[in-house]
Short mmCIF file of C-alpha atoms in Angstrom, two decimals:
data_model
loop_
_atom_site.label_atom_id
_atom_site.label_comp_id
_atom_site.label_asym_id
_atom_site.label_seq_id
_atom_site.Cartn_x
_atom_site.Cartn_y
_atom_site.Cartn_z
CA UNK U 1 -19.10 -5.48 12.79
CA UNK U 2 -18.01 -2.28 14.50
CA UNK U 3 -17.21 0.68 12.26
CA UNK U 4 -13.92 2.49 12.55
CA UNK U 5 -14.45 5.26 15.08
CA UNK U 6 -13.40 8.86 14.54
CA UNK U 7 -10.60 8.24 17.04
CA UNK U 8 -9.38 5.24 15.04
CA UNK U 9 -9.34 7.26 11.81
CA UNK U 10 -7.25 9.98 13.46
CA UNK U 11 -5.01 7.38 15.12
CA UNK U 12 -4.47 5.68 11.76
CA UNK U 13 -3.31 8.96 10.25
CA UNK U 14 -0.97 9.56 13.18
CA UNK U 15 0.43 6.05 12.92
CA UNK U 16 1.18 6.62 9.24
CA UNK U 17 3.56 9.40 10.26
CA UNK U 18 5.69 6.65 11.83
CA UNK U 19 4.81 3.89 9.39
CA UNK U 20 5.55 5.67 6.12
CA UNK U 21 9.28 5.96 5.50
CA UNK U 22 9.44 9.58 4.35
CA UNK U 23 7.85 11.28 7.37
CA UNK U 24 9.45 8.73 9.69
CA UNK U 25 13.03 9.82 8.97
CA UNK U 26 12.81 13.42 10.27
CA UNK U 27 10.51 12.42 13.14
CA UNK U 28 12.88 9.65 14.23
CA UNK U 29 15.95 11.88 13.98
CA UNK U 30 14.28 14.65 15.99
CA UNK U 31 13.04 12.21 18.64
CA UNK U 32 16.43 10.52 18.89
CA UNK U 33 18.20 13.82 19.44
CA UNK U 34 15.78 14.85 22.16
CA UNK U 35 16.04 11.52 24.01
CA UNK U 36 19.82 11.32 23.73
CA UNK U 37 20.27 14.87 25.06
CA UNK U 38 17.82 14.74 27.95
CA UNK U 39 20.57 15.86 30.40
CA UNK U 40 21.02 19.08 28.33
CA UNK U 41 17.35 20.05 28.28
CA UNK U 42 17.96 22.64 30.98
CA UNK U 43 20.68 24.35 28.94
CA UNK U 44 19.66 27.34 26.82
CA UNK U 45 22.71 26.87 24.57
CA UNK U 46 21.59 23.32 23.71
CA UNK U 47 18.25 24.58 22.42
CA UNK U 48 19.85 27.48 20.56
CA UNK U 49 22.64 25.58 18.85
CA UNK U 50 20.69 22.32 18.59
CA UNK U 51 17.74 23.98 16.85
CA UNK U 52 19.99 25.88 14.44
CA UNK U 53 21.91 22.67 13.67
CA UNK U 54 18.64 20.87 12.95
CA UNK U 55 17.59 23.66 10.59
CA UNK U 56 20.89 23.28 8.74
CA UNK U 57 20.16 19.58 8.16
CA UNK U 58 16.84 20.35 6.44
CA UNK U 59 18.36 20.22 2.90
CA UNK U 60 19.42 16.62 3.60
CA UNK U 61 16.04 15.71 5.07
CA UNK U 62 14.38 17.35 2.05
CA UNK U 63 16.52 15.23 -0.28
CA UNK U 64 15.41 12.03 1.46
CA UNK U 65 11.79 13.17 1.33
CA UNK U 66 11.96 14.08 -2.36
CA UNK U 67 13.81 11.03 -3.65
CA UNK U 68 12.86 7.41 -3.16
CA UNK U 69 15.71 4.98 -2.75
CA UNK U 70 13.92 1.74 -3.59
CA UNK U 71 15.33 -1.77 -3.81
CA UNK U 72 18.92 -1.73 -5.09
CA UNK U 73 19.15 2.07 -4.83
CA UNK U 74 19.10 1.84 -1.04
CA UNK U 75 22.57 0.26 -1.23
CA UNK U 76 23.84 3.53 -2.69
CA UNK U 77 22.79 5.35 0.47
CA UNK U 78 25.81 3.98 2.28
CA UNK U 79 28.27 5.68 -0.10
CA UNK U 80 27.49 9.25 1.10
CA UNK U 81 27.79 8.09 4.70
CA UNK U 82 31.20 6.52 4.03
CA UNK U 83 32.34 9.70 2.25
CA UNK U 84 31.11 11.77 5.19
CA UNK U 85 33.09 9.61 7.64
CA UNK U 86 36.23 9.93 5.48
CA UNK U 87 35.96 13.74 5.50
CA UNK U 88 34.75 14.16 9.10
CA UNK U 89 35.83 11.04 11.02
CA UNK U 90 35.10 12.47 14.46
CA UNK U 91 31.66 10.85 14.85
CA UNK U 92 29.51 10.84 17.93
CA UNK U 93 29.50 7.05 18.27
CA UNK U 94 27.33 6.94 21.42
CA UNK U 95 24.65 8.94 19.56
CA UNK U 96 24.75 6.62 16.53
CA UNK U 97 24.68 3.46 18.64
CA UNK U 98 21.79 4.86 20.66
CA UNK U 99 19.92 5.60 17.39
CA UNK U 100 20.44 2.05 16.10
CA UNK U 101 19.23 0.58 19.36
CA UNK U 102 16.19 2.86 19.42
CA UNK U 103 15.36 2.02 15.81
CA UNK U 104 15.38 -1.73 16.36
CA UNK U 105 13.45 -1.36 19.59
CA UNK U 106 10.78 0.60 17.71
CA UNK U 107 10.52 -1.78 14.74
CA UNK U 108 10.97 -5.16 16.43
CA UNK U 109 9.41 -4.73 19.85
CA UNK U 110 7.08 -1.72 19.72
CA UNK U 111 5.79 -2.26 16.16
CA UNK U 112 6.36 -5.95 15.48
CA UNK U 113 5.33 -7.23 18.91
CA UNK U 114 3.48 -4.74 21.14
CA UNK U 115 1.53 -2.94 18.38
CA UNK U 116 0.52 -6.08 16.50
CA UNK U 117 -0.43 -7.88 19.70
CA UNK U 118 -2.78 -5.08 20.75
CA UNK U 119 -4.17 -4.48 17.27
CA UNK U 120 -4.60 -7.96 15.74
CA UNK U 121 -3.65 -10.40 18.49
CA UNK U 122 -0.24 -11.70 17.41
CA UNK U 123 1.90 -13.50 19.97
CA UNK U 124 4.00 -11.63 22.53
CA UNK U 125 6.89 -13.68 21.11
CA UNK U 126 6.49 -12.30 17.59
CA UNK U 127 9.82 -10.44 17.94
CA UNK U 128 11.59 -13.79 17.50
CA UNK U 129 10.49 -13.76 13.86
CA UNK U 130 10.05 -10.05 13.24
CA UNK U 131 13.73 -9.10 13.55
CA UNK U 132 14.57 -11.25 10.52
CA UNK U 133 11.71 -9.73 8.54
CA UNK U 134 12.84 -6.15 9.26
CA UNK U 135 16.37 -6.88 8.05
CA UNK U 136 15.06 -8.29 4.74
CA UNK U 137 12.24 -5.80 4.23
CA UNK U 138 12.41 -3.65 1.10
CA UNK U 139 9.21 -1.60 1.16
CA UNK U 140 8.72 2.15 1.53
CA UNK U 141 7.91 2.07 5.25
CA UNK U 142 9.96 2.79 8.34
CA UNK U 143 10.47 -0.97 8.67
CA UNK U 144 12.92 -0.95 5.75
CA UNK U 145 16.08 -1.19 7.85
CA UNK U 146 18.50 -1.21 4.92
CA UNK U 147 17.05 2.10 3.71
CA UNK U 148 16.41 3.82 7.03
CA UNK U 149 19.73 3.09 8.75
CA UNK U 150 22.06 4.95 6.34
CA UNK U 151 19.57 7.81 6.20
CA UNK U 152 19.29 8.51 9.90
CA UNK U 153 22.98 7.78 10.59
CA UNK U 154 23.98 10.40 8.01
CA UNK U 155 21.46 13.00 9.22
CA UNK U 156 22.49 12.53 12.86
CA UNK U 157 26.17 12.78 11.95
CA UNK U 158 25.60 15.95 9.97
CA UNK U 159 23.55 17.44 12.82
CA UNK U 160 26.32 16.62 15.29
CA UNK U 161 28.90 18.24 12.99
CA UNK U 162 26.85 21.45 12.84
CA UNK U 163 26.08 21.37 16.56
CA UNK U 164 29.69 21.03 17.69
CA UNK U 165 31.05 23.53 15.16
CA UNK U 166 28.49 26.18 16.07
CA UNK U 167 29.79 26.14 19.62
CA UNK U 168 33.40 26.67 18.53
CA UNK U 169 35.39 29.79 17.55
CA UNK U 170 34.03 31.94 14.70
CA UNK U 171 36.66 30.72 12.23
CA UNK U 172 35.78 27.09 12.93
CA UNK U 173 32.09 27.88 12.61
CA UNK U 174 32.58 29.31 9.14
CA UNK U 175 34.70 26.35 8.03
CA UNK U 176 32.38 23.66 9.33
CA UNK U 177 29.17 25.31 8.13
CA UNK U 178 30.37 26.10 4.60
CA UNK U 179 32.19 22.82 3.91
CA UNK U 180 29.09 20.63 4.45
CA UNK U 181 27.22 22.87 2.01
CA UNK U 182 29.41 21.53 -0.79
CA UNK U 183 28.80 18.01 0.49
CA UNK U 184 25.03 18.55 0.38
CA UNK U 185 25.13 20.00 -3.13
CA UNK U 186 27.16 17.01 -4.28
CA UNK U 187 24.66 14.67 -2.61
CA UNK U 188 21.71 16.26 -4.44
CA UNK U 189 23.57 15.83 -7.74
CA UNK U 190 24.42 12.24 -6.81
CA UNK U 191 20.75 11.44 -6.07
CA UNK U 192 19.63 13.08 -9.32
CA UNK U 193 22.07 11.03 -11.39
CA UNK U 194 21.10 7.80 -9.62
CA UNK U 195 17.40 8.29 -10.22
CA UNK U 196 17.88 9.52 -13.78
CA UNK U 197 19.87 6.44 -14.78
CA UNK U 198 19.01 3.57 -12.44
CA UNK U 199 15.41 4.03 -11.30
CA UNK U 200 13.84 2.45 -14.36
CA UNK U 201 11.44 -0.25 -13.14
CA UNK U 202 8.26 1.72 -12.60
CA UNK U 203 5.32 0.35 -14.61
CA UNK U 204 4.59 2.10 -17.89
CA UNK U 205 1.65 4.50 -17.67
CA UNK U 206 -1.10 5.18 -20.19
CA UNK U 207 -0.64 8.69 -21.55
CA UNK U 208 -4.15 9.28 -22.89
CA UNK U 209 -7.58 9.31 -21.32
CA UNK U 210 -9.93 6.35 -21.61
CA UNK U 211 -12.58 8.43 -23.39
CA UNK U 212 -10.11 9.12 -26.22
CA UNK U 213 -9.80 5.41 -26.99
CA UNK U 214 -13.05 3.83 -25.75
CA UNK U 215 -16.66 4.79 -26.21
CA UNK U 216 -19.15 4.66 -23.36
CA UNK U 217 -21.42 1.63 -23.06
CA UNK U 218 -25.14 1.40 -22.37
CA UNK U 219 -24.28 -1.21 -19.75
CA UNK U 220 -24.24 -4.99 -19.61
CA UNK U 221 -24.44 -5.94 -15.95
CA UNK U 222 -27.00 -4.94 -13.35
CA UNK U 223 -24.35 -5.14 -10.67
CA UNK U 224 -20.58 -5.39 -10.26
CA UNK U 225 -19.03 -6.82 -7.09
CA UNK U 226 -15.29 -6.31 -6.56
CA UNK U 227 -13.60 -8.36 -3.84
CA UNK U 228 -10.07 -7.18 -3.06
CA UNK U 229 -7.93 -9.60 -1.05
CA UNK U 230 -5.51 -7.03 0.28
CA UNK U 231 -1.86 -7.99 -0.04
CA UNK U 232 -2.37 -11.40 -1.67
CA UNK U 233 0.91 -12.42 -3.29
CA UNK U 234 0.32 -14.07 -6.64
CA UNK U 235 2.42 -17.21 -6.43
CA UNK U 236 1.34 -17.84 -2.84
CA UNK U 237 -2.27 -17.67 -4.05
CA UNK U 238 -1.48 -20.32 -6.65
CA UNK U 239 0.10 -22.49 -3.95
CA UNK U 240 -2.89 -22.22 -1.61
CA UNK U 241 -5.85 -24.60 -1.63
CA UNK U 242 -8.58 -22.29 -2.96
CA UNK U 243 -11.14 -24.45 -4.78
CA UNK U 244 -13.85 -21.79 -5.11
CA UNK U 245 -11.59 -19.02 -6.41
CA UNK U 246 -9.91 -21.51 -8.74
CA UNK U 247 -13.31 -22.35 -10.27
CA UNK U 248 -14.16 -18.69 -10.72
CA UNK U 249 -10.92 -17.87 -12.51
CA UNK U 250 -11.03 -21.01 -14.68
CA UNK U 251 -14.67 -20.45 -15.65
CA UNK U 252 -14.13 -16.73 -16.13
CA UNK U 253 -11.27 -14.67 -17.58
CA UNK U 254 -7.91 -14.44 -15.84
CA UNK U 255 -5.33 -11.72 -16.48
CA UNK U 256 -1.94 -13.20 -15.67
CA UNK U 257 0.10 -10.00 -16.10
CA UNK U 258 -1.97 -7.48 -14.13
CA UNK U 259 0.29 -4.79 -12.69
CA UNK U 260 -0.30 -2.65 -9.64
CA UNK U 261 0.81 1.00 -9.51
CA UNK U 262 3.84 2.70 -7.99
CA UNK U 263 4.13 3.22 -5.07
CA UNK U 264 2.23 0.05 -4.21
CA UNK U 265 0.65 1.27 -0.99
CA UNK U 266 -2.93 0.32 -0.11
CA UNK U 267 -4.56 3.76 -0.28
CA UNK U 268 -2.63 4.58 -3.47
CA UNK U 269 -3.69 1.33 -5.15
CA UNK U 270 -7.37 1.57 -4.19
CA UNK U 271 -7.50 5.19 -5.33
CA UNK U 272 -5.90 4.30 -8.66
CA UNK U 273 -8.21 1.33 -9.16
CA UNK U 274 -11.38 3.36 -8.64
CA UNK U 275 -10.38 6.59 -10.38
CA UNK U 276 -8.66 4.89 -13.31
CA UNK U 277 -5.58 7.08 -13.07
CA UNK U 278 -2.21 7.43 -11.37
CA UNK U 279 -0.93 8.99 -8.12
CA UNK U 280 0.54 12.06 -9.86
CA UNK U 281 -2.96 12.90 -11.07
CA UNK U 282 -5.33 11.82 -8.30
CA UNK U 283 -3.01 13.18 -5.60
CA UNK U 284 -2.69 10.17 -3.27
CA UNK U 285 0.99 9.20 -3.21
CA UNK U 286 1.23 7.13 -0.02
CA UNK U 287 -0.87 5.88 2.88
CA UNK U 288 0.03 9.17 4.55
CA UNK U 289 -2.61 11.46 3.04
CA UNK U 290 -1.58 15.07 3.69
CA UNK U 291 -4.71 16.55 2.14
CA UNK U 292 -7.94 14.55 2.42
CA UNK U 293 -9.79 13.67 -0.76
CA UNK U 294 -8.80 13.12 -4.37
CA UNK U 295 -8.24 15.68 -7.11
CA UNK U 296 -10.22 13.82 -9.79
CA UNK U 297 -13.54 12.07 -10.25
CA UNK U 298 -14.03 8.47 -9.13
CA UNK U 299 -16.21 5.62 -10.31
CA UNK U 300 -18.58 6.56 -7.48
CA UNK U 301 -19.01 10.03 -9.02
CA UNK U 302 -19.65 8.43 -12.40
CA UNK U 303 -22.34 6.21 -10.88
CA UNK U 304 -24.04 9.17 -9.21
CA UNK U 305 -24.16 11.02 -12.51
CA UNK U 306 -26.57 8.39 -13.90
CA UNK U 307 -28.53 7.80 -10.70
CA UNK U 308 -26.69 4.68 -9.56
CA UNK U 309 -25.00 3.87 -6.28
CA UNK U 310 -21.64 2.44 -5.26
CA UNK U 311 -20.25 1.53 -1.84
CA UNK U 312 -16.79 0.50 -0.68
CA UNK U 313 -16.30 -1.40 2.58
CA UNK U 314 -12.74 -0.98 3.77
CA UNK U 315 -10.34 0.03 6.51
CA UNK U 316 -10.22 3.55 7.92
CA UNK U 317 -7.32 4.64 5.66
CA UNK U 318 -9.57 4.61 2.59
CA UNK U 319 -11.78 7.39 3.95
CA UNK U 320 -8.82 9.72 3.52
CA UNK U 321 -9.03 9.46 -0.27
CA UNK U 322 -12.55 8.29 -1.16
CA UNK U 323 -14.46 9.98 1.67
CA UNK U 324 -18.17 9.34 2.12
CA UNK U 325 -18.26 6.55 -0.45
CA UNK U 326 -16.49 4.33 2.10
CA UNK U 327 -18.10 2.30 4.86
CA UNK U 328 -15.31 1.69 7.34
CA UNK U 329 -14.43 -1.40 9.34
CA UNK U 330 -12.29 -1.34 12.42
CA UNK U 331 -8.83 -2.81 11.94
CA UNK U 332 -8.39 -3.23 15.69
CA UNK U 333 -9.50 -6.82 16.20
CA UNK U 334 -8.15 -10.34 16.36
CA UNK U 335 -6.91 -11.09 12.85
CA UNK U 336 -8.54 -14.53 12.96
CA UNK U 337 -11.94 -12.80 13.02
CA UNK U 338 -11.30 -9.81 10.74
CA UNK U 339 -12.37 -11.22 7.38
CA UNK U 340 -15.33 -13.08 8.86
CA UNK U 341 -16.62 -9.81 10.31
CA UNK U 342 -16.05 -8.00 7.02
CA UNK U 343 -18.10 -10.59 5.13
CA UNK U 344 -20.94 -10.30 7.63
CA UNK U 345 -20.87 -6.51 7.26
CA UNK U 346 -20.81 -6.92 3.48
CA UNK U 347 -24.05 -8.91 3.66
CA UNK U 348 -25.66 -6.17 5.75
CA UNK U 349 -24.70 -3.46 3.25
CA UNK U 350 -25.91 -5.50 0.28
CA UNK U 351 -29.22 -6.25 1.98
CA UNK U 352 -29.87 -2.72 3.24
CA UNK U 353 -28.47 -0.54 0.44
CA UNK U 354 -28.44 -2.89 -2.60
CA UNK U 355 -25.73 -0.89 -4.44
CA UNK U 356 -25.06 -1.26 -8.16
CA UNK U 357 -21.33 -1.42 -7.38
CA UNK U 358 -20.07 -3.02 -4.21
CA UNK U 359 -16.40 -3.27 -3.28
CA UNK U 360 -15.15 -5.07 -0.20
CA UNK U 361 -11.63 -5.31 1.17
CA UNK U 362 -10.52 -8.47 3.00
CA UNK U 363 -7.59 -7.53 5.25
CA UNK U 364 -6.58 -10.75 7.01
CA UNK U 365 -4.02 -11.84 4.39
CA UNK U 366 -2.31 -8.45 4.29
CA UNK U 367 -2.15 -8.14 8.09
CA UNK U 368 -0.71 -11.64 8.42
CA UNK U 369 1.98 -10.84 5.85
CA UNK U 370 2.91 -7.63 7.66
CA UNK U 371 3.05 -9.17 11.10
CA UNK U 372 4.38 -12.65 10.36
CA UNK U 373 5.79 -12.72 6.83
CA UNK U 374 4.57 -14.23 3.56
CA UNK U 375 6.63 -17.42 3.56
CA UNK U 376 5.00 -19.01 6.58
CA UNK U 377 1.96 -21.28 6.88
CA UNK U 378 -0.14 -18.56 8.53
CA UNK U 379 -0.12 -16.53 5.31
CA UNK U 380 -1.36 -19.43 3.18
CA UNK U 381 -4.04 -20.17 5.77
CA UNK U 382 -5.41 -16.64 5.50
CA UNK U 383 -5.69 -16.96 1.69
CA UNK U 384 -7.54 -20.24 2.13
CA UNK U 385 -9.87 -18.67 4.69
CA UNK U 386 -10.59 -15.86 2.21
CA UNK U 387 -11.56 -18.47 -0.39
CA UNK U 388 -14.10 -20.04 1.96
CA UNK U 389 -15.56 -16.69 2.99
CA UNK U 390 -15.91 -15.48 -0.59
CA UNK U 391 -17.71 -18.71 -1.50
CA UNK U 392 -20.08 -18.15 1.42
CA UNK U 393 -20.71 -14.54 0.37
CA UNK U 394 -21.37 -15.41 -3.29
CA UNK U 395 -23.69 -18.24 -2.24
CA UNK U 396 -25.57 -15.81 0.01
CA UNK U 397 -25.82 -13.33 -2.87
CA UNK U 398 -27.25 -16.07 -5.07
CA UNK U 399 -29.85 -17.04 -2.47
CA UNK U 400 -30.83 -13.36 -2.11
CA UNK U 401 -31.35 -13.07 -5.86
CA UNK U 402 -28.45 -10.66 -6.33
CA UNK U 403 -26.31 -12.76 -8.69
CA UNK U 404 -28.63 -12.99 -11.69
CA UNK U 405 -26.85 -10.42 -13.83
CA UNK U 406 -23.81 -9.68 -11.68
CA UNK U 407 -20.14 -9.51 -12.65
CA UNK U 408 -17.53 -10.51 -10.10
CA UNK U 409 -14.00 -9.10 -10.04
CA UNK U 410 -11.51 -10.78 -7.71
CA UNK U 411 -8.06 -9.26 -7.27
CA UNK U 412 -5.36 -8.02 -4.93
CA UNK U 413 -4.44 -4.36 -4.70
CA UNK U 414 -0.76 -5.26 -4.51
CA UNK U 415 1.36 -8.27 -3.67
CA UNK U 416 3.77 -8.56 -0.77
CA UNK U 417 7.53 -8.82 -0.76
CA UNK U 418 9.94 -10.66 1.49
CA UNK U 419 10.46 -9.41 5.00
CA UNK U 420 7.46 -7.99 6.83
CA UNK U 421 5.15 -8.50 3.88
CA UNK U 422 6.27 -5.15 2.58
CA UNK U 423 4.82 -3.36 -0.42
CA UNK U 424 5.57 -0.04 -1.98
CA UNK U 425 8.77 -0.24 -4.01
CA UNK U 426 7.65 -3.12 -6.31
CA UNK U 427 10.06 -5.74 -5.09
CA UNK U 428 9.59 -9.36 -6.16
CA UNK U 429 6.10 -10.51 -5.23
CA UNK U 430 4.55 -7.03 -5.23
CA UNK U 431 4.18 -5.97 -8.84
CA UNK U 432 1.90 -8.54 -10.50
CA UNK U 433 -1.34 -9.37 -8.73
CA UNK U 434 -4.04 -12.04 -9.08
CA UNK U 435 -6.92 -10.71 -11.19
CA UNK U 436 -9.91 -12.49 -12.72
CA UNK U 437 -13.49 -11.71 -13.70
CA UNK U 438 -16.55 -13.94 -13.79
CA UNK U 439 -20.16 -13.47 -14.84
CA UNK U 440 -22.68 -13.84 -17.66
CA UNK U 441 -20.91 -11.26 -19.84
CA UNK U 442 -17.40 -12.54 -19.13
CA UNK U 443 -15.59 -14.97 -21.40
CA UNK U 444 -15.39 -18.46 -19.91
CA UNK U 445 -12.07 -20.29 -19.62
CA UNK U 446 -10.03 -17.45 -21.12
CA UNK U 447 -6.50 -16.49 -20.07
CA UNK U 448 -5.17 -13.10 -21.13
CA UNK U 449 -1.38 -12.77 -20.97
CA UNK U 450 -1.18 -9.14 -22.11
CA UNK U 451 0.29 -6.76 -19.59
CA UNK U 452 -2.49 -4.66 -18.07
CA UNK U 453 -2.82 -2.24 -15.16
CA UNK U 454 -5.14 -1.97 -12.19
CA UNK U 455 -6.09 1.51 -13.41
CA UNK U 456 -8.28 -0.40 -15.88
CA UNK U 457 -10.63 -1.48 -13.08
CA UNK U 458 -12.65 1.78 -13.02
CA UNK U 459 -13.25 2.11 -16.78
CA UNK U 460 -14.15 -1.57 -17.02
CA UNK U 461 -16.71 -1.17 -14.23
CA UNK U 462 -18.06 1.91 -16.03
CA UNK U 463 -18.38 -0.11 -19.24
CA UNK U 464 -20.21 -2.95 -17.48
CA UNK U 465 -22.61 -0.68 -15.60
CA UNK U 466 -23.21 1.85 -18.36
CA UNK U 467 -21.80 4.95 -16.68
CA UNK U 468 -19.45 7.64 -18.01
CA UNK U 469 -15.78 6.98 -17.47
CA UNK U 470 -14.37 8.74 -14.37
CA UNK U 471 -13.18 12.24 -15.24
CA UNK U 472 -9.46 11.46 -15.49
CA UNK U 473 -9.59 7.73 -16.19
CA UNK U 474 -6.62 6.55 -18.27
CA UNK U 475 -7.01 2.77 -17.97
CA UNK U 476 -8.22 0.63 -20.84
CA UNK U 477 -11.51 -1.25 -20.75
CA UNK U 478 -10.62 -4.92 -20.34
CA UNK U 479 -12.47 -5.87 -23.50
CA UNK U 480 -10.77 -9.23 -24.01
CA UNK U 481 -12.69 -10.49 -20.99
CA UNK U 482 -16.07 -9.32 -22.25
CA UNK U 483 -18.32 -11.42 -24.49
CA UNK U 484 -19.04 -9.82 -27.83
CA UNK U 485 -22.35 -11.63 -28.42
CA UNK U 486 -25.72 -9.86 -28.49
CA UNK U 487 -27.73 -12.38 -26.48
CA UNK U 488 -31.01 -11.31 -24.90
CA UNK U 489 -31.28 -10.75 -21.18
CA UNK U 490 -33.10 -14.06 -20.64
CA UNK U 491 -30.18 -16.00 -22.16
CA UNK U 492 -27.75 -14.00 -20.00
CA UNK U 493 -29.67 -14.89 -16.84
CA UNK U 494 -29.92 -18.57 -17.75
CA UNK U 495 -26.20 -18.78 -18.51
CA UNK U 496 -25.30 -16.97 -15.28
CA UNK U 497 -27.40 -19.48 -13.31
CA UNK U 498 -25.66 -22.42 -14.98
CA UNK U 499 -22.21 -20.97 -14.31
CA UNK U 500 -23.01 -20.40 -10.67
CA UNK U 501 -24.41 -23.92 -10.27
CA UNK U 502 -21.17 -25.40 -11.58
CA UNK U 503 -19.17 -23.58 -8.90
CA UNK U 504 -21.01 -25.31 -6.06
#
């Protein structure tokens, strides 16, 4: 399978400027203003007053960048716009209508149809479904219409107020520049109160480091293989026909209340899983990575410290946080072939490099959810295809002699919400993810209903492989899944062989 090229990695970062909601808002506003005022481009006064007006809107853009308005909080974004209209009713309606039209053209046709057709081969008629998904979407991307519309309508209206007043008499300029200042101060206070009192559904975080609560292990497994089915919604997984994965979770240990992290974006989740800590500490807070690399140690660093090796096979985004520990796959391919190609590349890496820790990311389910929604047959089909491919990969590992003392972890990095398979704000379907472990040192037929976090993945891998915990790991070792017996290695190998045989 082709690796992600340098161009694709750069293109992915550029696309995230439009995909992630926070950078999208100022970019969209600026682009809208330029397009709407094309006839004035030759006027020096337009550039003078327009640029100054845009600078005066920066406090509002900064507020929207600083504060999330997730889920129900996005409804409160309409209140400041209504108040603005009541105070300054002389809106530039053509500008606002143009912005709405441009927004839906970008999301429904450019993104939902043209982009997905070129990237993963969706139908040219995908817009017939995508418009409904955009209107329902609740994630932290630019495709969250209910969050983006009140934001850009208010910013554009404020810009127009400044722009028109700056061209008027001096007295009017003073009045119309100072009065909005009070409005902006009130809006910052309004946002602070909202988030202080209503934004209360983030997952609880562990406040101590793993090493303060758990001691390091000499190691149990020779190898750990983590298979992440990106964007697999939990109840849709249970509804799918997945006989192989069902056997693994029933003959291993399943965690039914495994939480992802906030914000539930792919690069954020993977970074948290393999550092054992949270975005505020490792520094990756969205798919838009402003500064490459993480601020803390990862499980890969822990492996290197004891002479072991780990590899992660994933999409180009993951290089931004985990760097050279990532083997990239191109995400520009027909989605029907993506996971098949990833599995074939996984076999190549295992055969050539034989890492002690191998992580692979299947992307077909996530891309189907984003392009076509999670409540359609195509989404279920991708989960079922993942089941078949994982069975093939594990069987291949067994035939290659790489399953004798290997622990498997199967999970999703996040779920997906309604709409365009969104994830970020922890809407229904995002927060709790499928998670189960299987292997000779894993309890058989056990179900753990305690609430746990994906930040426990890294310290649990460290425990199984006998490495130090990553430098800032806060997750708990998932000890309830681990056998407490002191069997010899021969008994472990025999039991592992019997377990694998039963899955065939």
